[in-house]
Every structure is written in structure tokens, then in C-alpha cells.
């Protein structure tokens, strides 16, 4: 990285400014569903501008290899984008994060080889950024693939805790710092490979102890890392558009990480230390499961819903597992035809990644203006006749507001218990991820409808039609 | 050899971009957080620029192979990221809009 590279006023750097503006405007247009699609196109245009400017402004030798990479990469990208199911979106994003990190690490390797081949005197800041690029990129690569494995069920989702994992992790960190010092003092490929190897191992060891329920946080964080790895590569090459675009992604991932940890009532440190879900529930209300609940059938539920004035659906991941989105939308349409006000309350952790439930409902043709987030909907519950909870649990537990001894105390929840009456669709009385019993189920206003969500909703729809 | 001014310029760009990113992205509503993530996947494919630079300057076979691999990995993000984001955003519609 030289001042010359950054300061040169030429076609390439001018085009990079245009690309940076397009990226920022594109992200700004993601601020509303009405303009988001156009925003995504602007970002794609920005990418095209950046690529064309790079190719035109530099002497690119050996086209065959590059073309090969472009064709294979584009093919894999296009096929996976077309084929992926909306329920598997977290896996796709995890894998893409991993590839992004890997690309940064490989670019750093190629640059180091080039500098050594050409016998360039490597400046300290270049050595350090090369190491930053390969370390962040490699951690992102293996961390993302372990996250993918957990989401896909290939790696056990329960936290895997090595007995002396903290000692090992600290050892790996020291090795990375030592190899960076080595590379700065005496540039060669050996310290680079040592750093890459330790970073790959660290990525695995850091994600393995994290439980499956915490994967949304991990994916958001790795999303951020893939951007920061790109920005680090920008430092290596003295390239502004890499730094800018990488930083935008880094900021985005960090914001989403914070939103998710806040919604789970956890700190990032607490998530990264892992092991959540192995400690025995511990909470105040775990034991008294044999308290009576009010159980109803589909026809009762149909009568209650059919004669209500306002209904809020509260979908959780259980809804997506049962693939009941379309059935719920059908029931909602039917209720709307009867003049009933219908909306959906979406908790930030309702899916397996930030905003996942919204995409699943959008796929089932639910209009986005009916999807309300926590802040928009919580004041509505007390004015609502019926709240229908489908496959959600912990995020509706009123203990989070009131019971200081509960492990989920302080977690932001949907105030479902404030609705006039509540219908909970659930397979059984089992507890949620946090391992605590949901006080909502035992309220006088709550009715439990046991069974498969899809079946139950279909039956209710048929009964409402017959009203 | 330590080019301090280059590092400072790069750091300035980095810090300012983080702030712009923070301001712009906090305004993205929760309903679009998944497309935001896949879209930023695509944007992190910007490393394609770095991949093209190192692939283009490579003299040896090792450099060329690494360059091509980096180009391929980055292109997966670029093409896959933008396409899947568009596929999702296409599904978002307002009440009363045609299917």
C-alpha cells in the first residue's frame, strides 16, 4: 500500500467513487420494502462499475485463469441462489460468508507470494494487514462451515465443550500474534501458513461450543467478519472501494449481531463463551408442569376466531418447521373477508436468522404491511380479541417481564398475555430453547390446541368456512 | 519502510465508511433483515476487485491458481448474493398488490 495508489487521480479511482455512492444509495433504499429491490439492483450496478474500473485501469495478464474462476464461481452462485429453499436461507448465507472470508484469505496469500517473487521490500503496515486479512478470512471460513453444519444438522447442534478449550484458544491467539511478528521481521511463507492454520482451527473451536439456538447471532457476526476481512484486503492492496464496501458489510453485520443479542437478552460475550442450553434450566417455574391447562379443539378455535373483531398471529419457528405458512395465510384471508382485522407479530428471533420469518411469510403471500415488529405490535395486544400463537414459546413467556428468578428475565417479549384471549397451537407441553415452562399456557384466558400446526390450521379454516 | 500517510488515509476511509454504514443500516426495518444479510453477502463479494488485481499481476503458476480460486469464491458471493436477494425482495408485496 503506497500513498501513490491511494492518491492517484485516474479513471479507476474516479469510478470507485461512483461505485461507493451507488453502494451507499443501494443500502439506503433497503430502508423500505417498496424501494428495496431497486436498491439491490443499484448495489449490483456498483459492483459492475468497480469490476470494470479495475479491469480497465490495470494490466491484467493471464485472462484464461480469471475467466475460468468467473465462470465456475458465477455458475455455483447462480444455481444455489435459484435452488435454495427459503427455510434454508440461513445455511446459504452462512456458506456465502465462508466463501467471502476464504476469498480474502486467498487474495492475501497471492499478494504475499507476488511481493516475495518480485523481491519487493514489504512495509510493516502491509505485512500486518496481510496477516489481518488471512486471519479474519480463515476464521470466517471454518466458523461459517461449522455454523452451516449445525443449521443443517450435520454437526450436533448441542454445544460441544472441550475441557480445556479456553487454554487452547488462548494458545492459538498467541501463535497468531507470534507469527505476525515473525512475518513483519522476516517476510516468508512459513509464518503466513502457520497463521492461516491456527485461524482455521480457531474458527472451528469458536463456533463448536455455541448452541444451535444461538446460530442467528453467529451468522450475523460472521457476516460482519466477511466484510471486515474484505476491508483488511483493501488495506493490503491500498484499494479504497474494497475498504468502503467491506466496512459497510462489517457495520451491517455488527448492527444485526447487536439486535439479535438484545432480542435474546444475552451479551455477545455470553453467546461466544457458548454452552447455553447445557446448564439445567434452573428457573423458578420448571417443576410444576402438572398444573391444569385449558385444552380446546379446532371447532372451538374456529368459533372464537370467526366472531372476533381483531386477531394477531404470533408465528415462531415451529410454524416454518410445520410448513404451515400458506395455511395460516389462507385462514387469515378468510378472517379478513369476514371483516376481522388481522396482523402478524414477529419477534426478532422468530426464525433461524434476523428477519427470516418475514421472508417465509412473504413467500406465502402475506403482505409486508401486516407484519409488525415488537415495538409496533406490543401496544396493540390489549386492544386485540384473540392472539394466536403458532410454534412460538419463549418469546411469549410473561415471566420475562415479571419473574426475576427466570433465566429469560429481561428478554423483550411479545405481550401476548395482554390480549382478551389467547390460542396456543403446540405439539405438546414441552418447554422452549431456554428450558423454562411458559406461564402463558396456565393463564385463564389461554386455550391450548394440541397437534400439528398445519393440521390444526387447516381444520380451523374448514370450520370457519362452515360458520 | 513504513508508509504512514497511506495507512492514515486508508484508516480515515475505513472509519468514515463504518459510520456511514451504521447510519444507513440502522434504518433498515426488521422485515428486511434477511435480504440485508444476503445483500451484504453480495457486497462483501467486492473482494473480487482484490482477486482480479492479484490474479492479473501473477507471474508464477501458484499466483495464477490462487488468483483464479479467489475470483471464483468472490463470484459465488457476487452472483449468488445479488440473485438470491432479488428473489426474496420480489416476494415482498403490499396489501392489495397483485400476486
XYZ file of C-alpha atoms in Angstrom:
566
model
C 0.000 0.000 0.000
C 1.521 3.286 -1.053
C 0.262 6.853 -0.948
C 0.581 6.812 -4.688
C -2.015 4.065 -5.072
C -4.494 5.915 -2.884
C -3.909 9.385 -4.242
C -3.699 8.762 -7.968
C -6.466 10.630 -9.764
C -7.278 8.384 -12.662
C -10.221 6.677 -14.252
C -10.157 3.769 -11.785
C -10.246 5.849 -8.614
C -12.934 8.131 -10.076
C -15.063 5.106 -10.945
C -14.533 3.751 -7.407
C -16.158 6.910 -6.017
C -19.182 6.297 -8.248
C -19.315 2.679 -7.074
C -19.100 3.739 -3.404
C -22.003 6.176 -3.856
C -24.088 3.508 -5.600
C -23.417 1.009 -2.775
C -24.496 3.534 -0.141
C -27.628 4.644 -2.027
C -28.444 0.987 -2.683
C -28.253 0.180 1.045
C -30.301 3.291 1.830
C -33.050 2.033 -0.467
C -33.147 -1.195 1.561
C -34.811 1.057 4.160
C -38.250 0.313 2.727
C -39.721 -2.806 1.089
C -41.086 -0.564 -1.681
C -37.626 0.540 -2.852
C -35.529 -2.416 -1.663
C -35.490 -4.304 -4.949
C -34.213 -1.256 -6.769
C -31.617 -0.761 -4.030
C -30.320 -4.282 -4.582
C -30.012 -3.542 -8.318
C -28.044 -0.372 -7.553
C -25.624 -2.383 -5.403
C -25.197 -4.869 -8.259
C -24.533 -1.953 -10.620
C -21.959 -0.621 -8.146
C -20.217 -3.997 -8.238
C -20.177 -3.950 -12.034
C -18.693 -0.425 -12.072
C -15.990 -1.461 -9.579
C -15.080 -4.591 -11.568
C -14.984 -2.784 -14.944
C -12.890 0.050 -13.459
C -10.432 -2.480 -12.031
C -10.089 -4.419 -15.262
C -9.730 -1.299 -17.427
C -7.347 0.517 -15.094
C -4.854 -2.308 -14.580
C -2.747 -4.511 -16.791
C -4.390 -7.851 -16.422
C -2.262 -10.665 -17.760
C -3.364 -14.330 -17.900
C -7.040 -13.974 -18.786
C -7.727 -17.715 -19.071
C -7.362 -18.360 -15.340
C -9.528 -15.385 -14.410
C -12.246 -16.338 -16.886
C -12.239 -19.869 -15.505
C -12.767 -18.507 -11.995
C -15.540 -16.177 -13.160
C -17.437 -18.910 -14.994
C -17.200 -21.532 -12.234
C -17.977 -19.034 -9.444
C -20.909 -17.426 -11.246
C -22.339 -20.848 -12.087
C -22.201 -22.080 -8.492
C -23.632 -18.775 -7.235
C -26.499 -18.712 -9.740
C -27.521 -22.325 -9.202
C -27.512 -22.082 -5.400
C -29.414 -18.763 -5.495
C -32.108 -20.302 -7.669
C -32.415 -23.652 -5.909
C -32.246 -22.706 -2.226
C -35.465 -23.011 -0.253
C -36.477 -20.041 1.850
C -36.303 -22.182 5.010
C -32.628 -22.893 4.211
C -31.681 -19.239 3.742
C -29.560 -19.196 6.961
C -27.443 -22.071 5.597
C -26.916 -20.269 2.291
C -25.891 -17.026 3.993
C -23.534 -18.994 6.276
C -21.839 -20.681 3.304
C -21.566 -17.408 1.367
C -19.998 -15.742 4.431
C -17.452 -18.551 4.455
C -16.608 -18.133 0.748
C -16.240 -14.373 1.225
C -13.765 -14.914 4.062
C -11.886 -17.533 2.054
C -11.580 -15.171 -0.919
C -9.981 -12.503 1.292
C -7.525 -15.024 2.746
C -6.560 -16.316 -0.707
C -6.047 -12.772 -2.053
C -3.732 -12.069 0.874
C -1.760 -15.235 0.079
C -1.448 -14.341 -3.603
C -0.298 -10.809 -2.769
C 2.347 -12.079 -0.348
C 3.674 -14.502 -2.980
C 3.735 -11.699 -5.559
C 5.619 -9.322 -3.257
C 8.163 -12.029 -2.413
C 8.561 -13.071 -6.073
C 9.245 -9.509 -7.123
C 11.671 -9.047 -4.194
C 9.740 -6.003 -3.021
C 10.702 -4.635 0.352
C 7.468 -5.311 2.263
C 6.437 -2.438 4.558
C 5.334 -3.274 8.113
C 1.811 -1.999 7.551
C 1.454 -4.282 4.519
C 2.714 -7.327 6.451
C 0.326 -6.617 9.300
C -2.693 -6.145 7.024
C -1.816 -9.295 5.071
C -1.916 -11.204 8.355
C -5.158 -9.497 9.415
C -6.731 -10.396 6.092
C -5.711 -14.073 6.227
C -6.591 -14.494 9.915
C -10.050 -12.896 9.776
C -10.764 -14.582 6.440
C -9.769 -18.047 7.682
C -11.732 -17.774 10.943
C -14.748 -16.712 8.882
C -14.299 -19.676 6.527
C -14.233 -22.515 9.067
C -16.570 -20.783 11.533
C -19.165 -20.383 8.796
C -18.944 -24.007 7.733
C -19.402 -25.237 11.316
C -22.408 -22.875 11.598
C -23.722 -24.316 8.332
C -23.227 -27.837 9.679
C -25.153 -27.022 12.853
C -28.027 -25.411 10.927
C -28.184 -28.315 8.504
C -27.982 -30.886 11.308
C -24.656 -32.328 10.070
C -22.836 -31.177 13.215
C -24.553 -31.737 16.582
C -26.497 -28.584 17.448
C -25.894 -29.014 21.168
C -22.903 -27.078 22.463
C -19.715 -29.154 22.159
C -17.431 -28.195 25.003
C -13.786 -29.224 25.024
C -12.481 -29.360 28.597
C -9.515 -27.014 28.145
C -10.890 -25.059 25.200
C -10.063 -21.656 26.677
C -6.430 -22.670 27.117
C -6.333 -23.929 23.516
C -7.963 -20.752 22.173
C -5.528 -18.511 24.039
C -2.668 -20.665 22.711
C -3.957 -20.195 19.156
C -4.216 -16.425 19.641
C -0.642 -16.235 20.936
C 0.540 -18.305 17.948
C -1.159 -15.853 15.568
C 0.430 -12.828 17.192
C 3.836 -14.531 17.219
C 3.603 -15.485 13.541
C 2.581 -11.911 12.668
C 5.669 -10.583 14.457
C 7.727 -13.170 12.595
C 6.307 -12.148 9.197
C 6.935 -8.452 9.879
C 10.542 -9.166 10.936
C 11.317 -11.630 8.163
C 8.713 -11.980 5.396
C 8.346 -15.593 4.266
C 5.573 -18.033 3.550
C 6.049 -20.130 6.726
C 4.630 -17.687 9.315
C 1.793 -16.956 6.879
C 0.860 -20.641 6.705
C 1.117 -21.018 10.485
C -1.259 -18.070 10.945
C -3.674 -19.469 8.354
C -3.672 -22.906 10.008
C -4.242 -21.575 13.523
C -7.002 -19.249 12.278
C -8.753 -22.152 10.530
C -8.593 -24.152 13.782
C -9.808 -21.195 15.831
C -12.864 -20.747 13.598
C -13.887 -24.352 14.294
C -13.206 -24.182 18.033
C -15.025 -20.892 18.490
C -18.291 -21.972 16.831
C -18.467 -25.621 18.056
C -19.371 -24.710 21.678
C -22.237 -22.436 20.586
C -25.705 -23.961 20.758
C -27.993 -24.272 17.740
C -30.432 -21.686 19.086
C -27.676 -19.059 19.077
C -26.813 -19.568 15.398
C -28.620 -16.346 14.297
C -26.096 -14.366 16.347
C -23.172 -16.356 14.955
C -24.266 -15.905 11.343
C -24.728 -12.158 11.822
C -21.275 -11.919 13.397
C -19.614 -13.972 10.634
C -21.410 -11.751 8.110
C -19.630 -8.837 9.718
C -16.277 -10.682 9.677
C -16.558 -11.409 5.948
C -16.878 -7.660 5.387
C -14.024 -6.774 7.717
C -11.824 -9.387 6.010
C -12.575 -7.651 2.708
C -11.711 -4.251 4.211
C -8.419 -5.704 5.510
C -7.656 -6.884 1.964
C -8.324 -3.292 0.877
C -5.617 -2.153 3.302
C -3.204 -4.711 1.802
C -3.797 -3.544 -1.763
C -4.352 0.154 -0.973
C -7.748 -0.090 -2.643
C -10.475 2.309 -1.453
C -13.563 0.553 -2.830
C -12.584 -2.668 -1.006
C -12.202 -0.730 2.244
C -15.523 1.108 1.811
C -17.677 -1.832 0.729
C -16.031 -4.121 3.301
C -16.712 -1.603 6.073
C -20.374 -1.267 5.049
C -20.799 -5.033 5.360
C -18.840 -5.066 8.615
C -21.118 -2.387 10.093
C -24.240 -4.180 8.863
C -23.225 -7.474 10.459
C -22.357 -5.785 13.758
C -25.711 -3.979 13.917
C -27.592 -7.219 13.252
C -25.482 -9.030 15.844
C -26.413 -6.436 18.447
C -30.107 -6.594 17.544
C -30.096 -10.386 17.899
C -28.224 -10.485 21.221
C -30.563 -7.814 22.589
C -33.610 -9.798 21.456
C -32.200 -12.892 23.195
C -31.341 -10.954 26.322
C -27.725 -12.086 26.074
C -24.414 -10.364 25.712
C -22.156 -11.187 22.786
C -19.512 -12.433 25.212
C -22.099 -14.714 26.801
C -23.041 -16.172 23.376
C -19.416 -16.642 22.304
C -18.448 -18.388 25.540
C -21.041 -20.936 24.476
C -22.638 -23.727 26.400
C -26.063 -22.090 26.554
C -28.688 -24.779 26.959
C -26.471 -27.319 28.739
C -26.901 -25.842 32.204
C -30.080 -27.293 33.733
C -32.975 -24.876 33.258
C -32.538 -23.606 36.793
C -35.517 -21.277 36.554
C -38.195 -20.785 39.179
C -41.053 -22.397 37.306
C -39.640 -25.544 35.745
C -41.098 -28.112 38.090
C -44.858 -27.621 38.332
C -45.769 -28.979 34.909
C -48.861 -30.798 36.138
C -50.841 -27.617 36.605
C -54.075 -27.743 34.603
C -54.304 -26.076 31.193
C -57.428 -25.453 29.156
C -57.411 -27.589 26.027
C -59.722 -26.914 23.088
C -60.486 -28.409 19.663
C -60.311 -26.875 16.189
C -64.069 -26.159 16.028
C -63.921 -24.180 19.310
C -60.992 -22.205 17.940
C -62.889 -21.541 14.703
C -65.870 -20.116 16.621
C -63.636 -17.859 18.725
C -61.728 -16.587 15.681
C -64.755 -16.295 13.395
C -66.600 -13.975 15.779
C -63.620 -11.873 16.872
C -63.038 -8.321 15.668
C -59.261 -8.369 15.739
C -56.751 -11.202 15.575
C -52.958 -11.195 15.865
C -50.999 -14.225 14.684
C -47.737 -14.884 16.534
C -45.629 -17.233 14.395
C -42.474 -18.929 15.666
C -40.002 -21.237 14.015
C -42.377 -24.152 14.716
C -44.619 -22.706 12.024
C -41.837 -22.901 9.452
C -40.914 -26.432 10.555
C -44.535 -27.495 10.024
C -44.506 -25.629 6.668
C -47.820 -24.055 7.720
C -47.215 -20.516 6.372
C -49.576 -20.941 3.426
C -52.337 -22.442 5.580
C -52.063 -19.587 8.066
C -52.267 -17.011 5.278
C -55.363 -18.797 3.923
C -57.010 -18.663 7.348
C -56.039 -15.001 7.700
C -57.579 -14.189 4.291
C -60.781 -15.919 5.333
C -60.918 -13.927 8.566
C -60.249 -10.680 6.674
C -63.174 -11.498 4.358
C -65.347 -11.635 7.490
C -64.258 -8.076 8.317
C -61.802 -9.081 11.029
C -58.592 -7.053 11.482
C -55.588 -9.373 11.088
C -51.889 -8.742 11.662
C -48.763 -10.740 12.455
C -46.434 -10.140 15.396
C -42.839 -11.052 14.522
C -40.240 -11.369 17.273
C -36.644 -10.708 16.101
C -35.634 -14.289 16.932
C -38.729 -15.910 15.383
C -36.696 -17.607 12.629
C -33.186 -19.001 12.312
C -31.663 -15.692 11.217
C -32.631 -11.998 11.502
C -35.801 -11.322 9.506
C -36.195 -14.967 8.470
C -39.858 -15.270 9.487
C -40.746 -12.196 7.410
C -39.279 -13.820 4.304
C -41.113 -17.096 4.995
C -44.415 -15.222 5.350
C -43.701 -13.049 2.299
C -43.187 -16.277 0.359
C -46.685 -17.328 1.475
C -48.015 -14.027 0.027
C -48.574 -12.306 3.356
C -48.383 -8.528 2.633
C -45.430 -6.912 4.416
C -47.558 -4.136 5.936
C -49.339 -6.796 8.030
C -46.003 -7.946 9.540
C -45.368 -5.975 12.731
C -42.226 -5.997 14.817
C -42.009 -5.916 18.590
C -42.264 -2.141 19.050
C -45.116 -1.743 16.583
C -47.332 -4.511 17.940
C -46.854 -4.662 21.712
C -49.268 -1.804 22.459
C -51.853 -3.457 20.190
C -52.327 -6.671 22.182
C -54.527 -5.136 24.876
C -56.910 -3.924 22.158
C -56.972 -7.322 20.442
C -59.625 -10.023 20.870
C -57.564 -13.096 20.061
C -53.836 -13.723 19.831
C -52.946 -16.983 18.045
C -49.515 -18.347 18.977
C -48.208 -20.884 16.457
C -44.965 -22.684 17.221
C -43.559 -19.872 19.356
C -42.711 -20.310 23.020
C -40.047 -18.414 24.977
C -40.755 -15.124 23.173
C -44.315 -15.092 24.590
C -43.454 -16.012 28.192
C -44.716 -13.268 30.547
C -42.153 -14.431 33.175
C -39.594 -12.475 31.162
C -41.358 -9.298 32.380
C -42.159 -10.289 35.939
C -40.180 -13.239 37.350
C -36.696 -12.121 38.348
C -35.640 -15.713 39.047
C -36.426 -16.834 35.486
C -33.445 -17.389 33.145
C -35.236 -15.361 30.479
C -35.993 -12.419 32.799
C -35.444 -9.141 30.941
C -35.750 -10.651 27.460
C -38.006 -8.478 25.275
C -41.186 -10.481 24.629
C -44.419 -10.131 22.711
C -47.118 -9.172 25.235
C -49.472 -11.891 24.060
C -50.903 -12.304 27.563
C -52.492 -8.836 27.297
C -54.895 -9.917 24.523
C -58.509 -10.689 25.553
C -57.955 -14.354 24.835
C -55.069 -16.465 23.597
C -54.988 -19.632 21.481
C -51.702 -21.531 21.596
C -51.040 -24.168 18.929
C -48.394 -26.597 20.070
C -47.470 -30.249 19.761
C -47.105 -30.838 23.477
C -46.387 -29.066 26.757
C -42.626 -29.271 26.234
C -40.593 -26.177 27.035
C -38.682 -23.959 24.592
C -34.956 -23.437 23.962
C -34.448 -21.776 27.328
C -35.786 -24.855 29.118
C -38.414 -22.944 31.111
C -42.120 -23.595 31.267
C -44.231 -20.837 29.688
C -46.520 -19.147 32.253
C -48.725 -18.020 29.366
C -50.090 -21.569 28.991
C -51.540 -21.557 32.513
C -53.473 -18.284 32.301
C -57.287 -18.398 32.474
C -57.569 -16.647 29.119
C -55.306 -19.158 27.361
C -56.599 -22.112 25.358
C -54.253 -24.840 24.162
C -54.844 -26.505 20.799
C -52.540 -29.529 20.695
C -51.367 -31.127 17.463
C -49.503 -30.433 14.236
C -49.768 -26.726 13.367
C -50.558 -27.342 9.698
C -53.340 -29.841 10.511
C -54.853 -27.621 13.172
C -54.878 -24.519 10.965
C -56.426 -26.477 8.077
C -59.164 -27.799 10.359
C -59.876 -24.323 11.741
C -60.068 -22.906 8.216
C -62.618 -25.566 7.218
C -64.669 -24.854 10.351
C -64.591 -21.076 9.818
C -65.853 -21.601 6.270
C -68.791 -23.553 7.713
C -69.731 -20.844 10.249
C 9.881 1.213 5.252
C 6.598 2.311 6.714
C 4.196 4.406 4.674
C 2.349 6.183 7.479
C 0.370 8.610 5.313
C -1.085 5.790 3.187
C -2.143 3.970 6.336
C -3.769 7.113 7.744
C -5.697 7.772 4.535
C -6.871 4.153 4.447
C -7.872 4.312 8.116
C -9.799 7.551 7.515
C -11.746 5.950 4.684
C -12.366 2.862 6.862
C -13.668 4.793 9.871
C -15.897 7.107 7.817
C -17.339 4.160 5.878
C -18.167 2.357 9.140
C -20.059 5.441 10.343
C -21.979 5.805 7.079
C -22.769 2.089 7.181
C -24.037 2.394 10.748
C -26.290 5.370 9.912
C -27.725 3.830 6.749
C -28.194 0.294 8.021
C -29.863 1.131 11.351
C -32.727 2.456 9.181
C -33.323 -0.924 7.527
C -36.570 -2.312 9.034
C -36.506 -5.768 10.722
C -38.730 -7.171 7.984
C -35.828 -6.757 5.511
C -33.023 -8.076 7.713
C -32.636 -11.361 5.825
C -32.364 -9.659 2.400
C -29.972 -7.196 4.070
C -27.740 -10.091 5.102
C -27.784 -11.821 1.731
C -27.338 -8.450 0.028
C -24.331 -7.675 2.183
C -23.014 -11.149 1.307
C -23.086 -9.954 -2.278
C -21.397 -6.669 -1.370
C -18.625 -8.480 0.521
C -18.008 -10.096 -2.859
C -16.247 -6.762 -3.581
C -13.133 -8.756 -2.769
C -13.499 -9.709 -6.465
C -11.632 -6.448 -7.112
C -8.712 -7.655 -5.000
C -8.916 -11.077 -6.632
C -8.718 -9.537 -10.119
C -5.731 -7.415 -9.108
C -3.702 -10.320 -7.697
C -4.747 -12.683 -10.493
C -3.837 -10.064 -13.096
C -0.370 -9.373 -11.710
C 0.555 -13.005 -11.037
C 3.664 -14.258 -12.816
C 4.057 -17.740 -11.388
C 1.663 -20.667 -11.576
C 0.960 -20.540 -7.824
C -0.131 -16.920 -8.058
C -2.360 -17.658 -11.034
C -4.078 -20.594 -9.348
C -4.616 -18.624 -6.129
C -5.916 -15.691 -8.158
C -8.389 -17.866 -10.068
C -9.590 -19.509 -6.830
C -10.127 -16.078 -5.233
C -12.001 -14.867 -8.321
C -14.228 -17.965 -8.220
C -15.000 -17.653 -4.495
C -15.780 -13.945 -4.819
C -18.002 -14.524 -7.857
C -20.078 -17.067 -5.894
C -20.841 -14.273 -3.427
C -21.470 -11.621 -6.058
C -23.735 -13.608 -8.377
C -25.378 -15.785 -5.716
C -25.815 -12.907 -3.272
C -27.467 -10.458 -5.646
C -29.650 -13.130 -7.271
C -30.982 -14.632 -4.051
C -31.618 -11.170 -2.595
C -33.613 -10.213 -5.675
C -35.541 -13.488 -5.437
C -36.541 -12.650 -1.857
C -37.339 -8.978 -2.421
C -39.588 -9.946 -5.347
C -41.856 -11.740 -2.854
C -42.457 -8.699 -0.659
C -45.734 -7.016 -1.618
C -48.158 -4.587 -0.039
C -51.797 -5.387 0.817
C -53.891 -5.228 -2.311
C -50.945 -5.526 -4.696
C -51.257 -8.273 -7.298
C -49.600 -11.585 -6.655
